[in-house]
Coordinates of N, CA and C in Angstrom, one line a residue:
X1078 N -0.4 -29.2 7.2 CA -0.1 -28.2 6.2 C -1.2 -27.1 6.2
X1079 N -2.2 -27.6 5.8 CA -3.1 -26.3 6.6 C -3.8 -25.9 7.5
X1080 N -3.3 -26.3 8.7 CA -2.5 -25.5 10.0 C -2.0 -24.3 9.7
X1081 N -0.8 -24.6 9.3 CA 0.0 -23.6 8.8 C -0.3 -22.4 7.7
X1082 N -0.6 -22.9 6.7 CA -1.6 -22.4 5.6 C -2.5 -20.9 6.4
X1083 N -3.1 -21.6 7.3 CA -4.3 -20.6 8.4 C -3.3 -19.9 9.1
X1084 N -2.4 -20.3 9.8 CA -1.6 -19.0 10.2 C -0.9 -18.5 9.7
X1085 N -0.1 -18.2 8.3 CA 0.3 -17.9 7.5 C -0.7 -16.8 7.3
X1086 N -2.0 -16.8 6.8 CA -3.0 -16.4 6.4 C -3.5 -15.2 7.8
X1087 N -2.9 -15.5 8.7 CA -3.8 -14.7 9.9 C -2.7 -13.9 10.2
X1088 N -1.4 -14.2 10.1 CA -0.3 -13.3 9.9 C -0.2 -12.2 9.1
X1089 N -0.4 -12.9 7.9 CA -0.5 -11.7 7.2 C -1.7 -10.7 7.3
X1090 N -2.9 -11.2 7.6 CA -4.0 -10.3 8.2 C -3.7 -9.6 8.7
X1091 N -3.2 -9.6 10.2 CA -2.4 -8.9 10.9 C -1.5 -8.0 10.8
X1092 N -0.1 -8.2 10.0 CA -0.1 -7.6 9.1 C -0.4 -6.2 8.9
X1093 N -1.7 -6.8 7.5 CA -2.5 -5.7 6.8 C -3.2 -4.9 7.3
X1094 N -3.6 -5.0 8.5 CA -4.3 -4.1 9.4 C -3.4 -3.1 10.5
X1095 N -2.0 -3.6 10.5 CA -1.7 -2.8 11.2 C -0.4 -1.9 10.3
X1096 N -0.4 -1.8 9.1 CA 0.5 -1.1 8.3 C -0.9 -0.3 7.5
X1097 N -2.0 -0.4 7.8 CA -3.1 0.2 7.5 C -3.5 1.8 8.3
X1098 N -2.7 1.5 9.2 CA -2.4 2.7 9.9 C -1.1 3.5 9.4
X1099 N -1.1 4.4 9.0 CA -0.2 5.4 8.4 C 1.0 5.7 9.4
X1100 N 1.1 6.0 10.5 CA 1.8 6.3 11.1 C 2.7 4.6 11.2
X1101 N 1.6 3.8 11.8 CA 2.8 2.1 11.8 C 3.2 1.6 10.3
X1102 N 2.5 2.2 9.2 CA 3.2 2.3 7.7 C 4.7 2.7 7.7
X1103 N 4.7 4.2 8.3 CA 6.2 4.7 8.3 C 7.2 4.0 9.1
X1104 N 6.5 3.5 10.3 CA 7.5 2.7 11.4 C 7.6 1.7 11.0
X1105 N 6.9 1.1 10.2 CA 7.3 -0.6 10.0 C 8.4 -0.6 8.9
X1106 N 8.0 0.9 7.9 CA 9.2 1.1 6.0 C 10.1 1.1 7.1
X1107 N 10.8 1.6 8.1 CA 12.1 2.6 8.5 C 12.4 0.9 9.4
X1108 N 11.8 0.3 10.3 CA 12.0 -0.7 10.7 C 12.8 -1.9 10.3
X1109 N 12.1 -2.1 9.2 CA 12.4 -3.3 8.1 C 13.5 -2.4 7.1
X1110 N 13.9 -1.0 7.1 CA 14.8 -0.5 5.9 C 14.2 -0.3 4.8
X1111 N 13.0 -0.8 4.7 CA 12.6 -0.4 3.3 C 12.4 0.9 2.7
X1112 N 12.3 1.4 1.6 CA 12.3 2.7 0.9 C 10.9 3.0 1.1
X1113 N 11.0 4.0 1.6 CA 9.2 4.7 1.1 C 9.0 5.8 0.5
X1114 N 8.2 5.6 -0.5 CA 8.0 6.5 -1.9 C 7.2 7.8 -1.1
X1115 N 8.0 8.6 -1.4 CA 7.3 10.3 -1.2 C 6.0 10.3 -1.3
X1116 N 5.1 11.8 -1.2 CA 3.9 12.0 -1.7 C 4.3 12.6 -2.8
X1117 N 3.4 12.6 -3.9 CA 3.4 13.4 -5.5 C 2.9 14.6 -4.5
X1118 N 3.5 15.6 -4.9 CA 2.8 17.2 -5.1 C 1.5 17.2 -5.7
X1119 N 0.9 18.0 -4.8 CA -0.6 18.5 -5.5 C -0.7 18.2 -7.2
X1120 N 0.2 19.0 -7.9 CA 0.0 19.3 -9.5 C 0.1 17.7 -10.1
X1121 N 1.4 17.0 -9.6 CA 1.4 15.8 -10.4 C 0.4 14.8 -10.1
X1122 N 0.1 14.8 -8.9 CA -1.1 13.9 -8.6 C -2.1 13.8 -9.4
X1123 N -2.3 15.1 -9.3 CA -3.6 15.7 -10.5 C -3.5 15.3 -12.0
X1124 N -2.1 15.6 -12.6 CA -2.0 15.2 -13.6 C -2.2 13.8 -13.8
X1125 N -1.8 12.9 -13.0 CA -1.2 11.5 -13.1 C -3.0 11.0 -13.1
X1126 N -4.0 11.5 -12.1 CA -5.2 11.2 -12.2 C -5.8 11.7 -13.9
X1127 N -5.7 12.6 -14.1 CA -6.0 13.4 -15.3 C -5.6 11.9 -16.5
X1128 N -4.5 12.0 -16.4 CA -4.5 10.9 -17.4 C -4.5 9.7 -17.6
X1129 N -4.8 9.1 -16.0 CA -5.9 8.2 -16.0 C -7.2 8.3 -16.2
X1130 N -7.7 9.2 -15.8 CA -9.2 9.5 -16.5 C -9.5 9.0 -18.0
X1131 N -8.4 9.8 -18.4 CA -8.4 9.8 -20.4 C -7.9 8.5 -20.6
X1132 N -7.8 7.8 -20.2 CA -7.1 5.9 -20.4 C -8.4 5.8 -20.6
X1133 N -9.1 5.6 -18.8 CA -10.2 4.9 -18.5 C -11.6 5.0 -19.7
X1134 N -11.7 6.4 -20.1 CA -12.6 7.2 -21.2 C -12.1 6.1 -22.6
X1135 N -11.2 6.2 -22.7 CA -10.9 5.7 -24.1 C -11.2 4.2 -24.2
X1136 N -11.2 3.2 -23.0 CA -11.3 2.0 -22.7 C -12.7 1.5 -23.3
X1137 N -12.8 1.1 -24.5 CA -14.5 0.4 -25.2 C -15.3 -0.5 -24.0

């Protein structure tokens, strides 16, 4: 069982490092079918940061 456990574990490592690459990110979403969420535009990004900031500020 943890045999398996470890390769389980080194799979997914694997994995992580190679969808860490942006370009095998897009090939792996379109591969497997999955959806891939757009970029936010400049403005909303900014905003969406913006009002995280003011969360994080408010946070005691």
């Amino acid at each position: 069982m943890a045999k398996r456990d470890k390769a389980v574990h080194n799979l997914g490592e694997a994995v992580r490092q190679f969808i860490s690459v942006e370009d095998n990110r897009h090939h792996v979403h379109k591969m497997l079918g999955l959806e891939v969420e757009p970029e936010l535009p400049p403005t909303l990004a900014s905003l969406f940061e913006a009002i995280g900031k003011t969360g994080r500020d408010e946070t005691p």
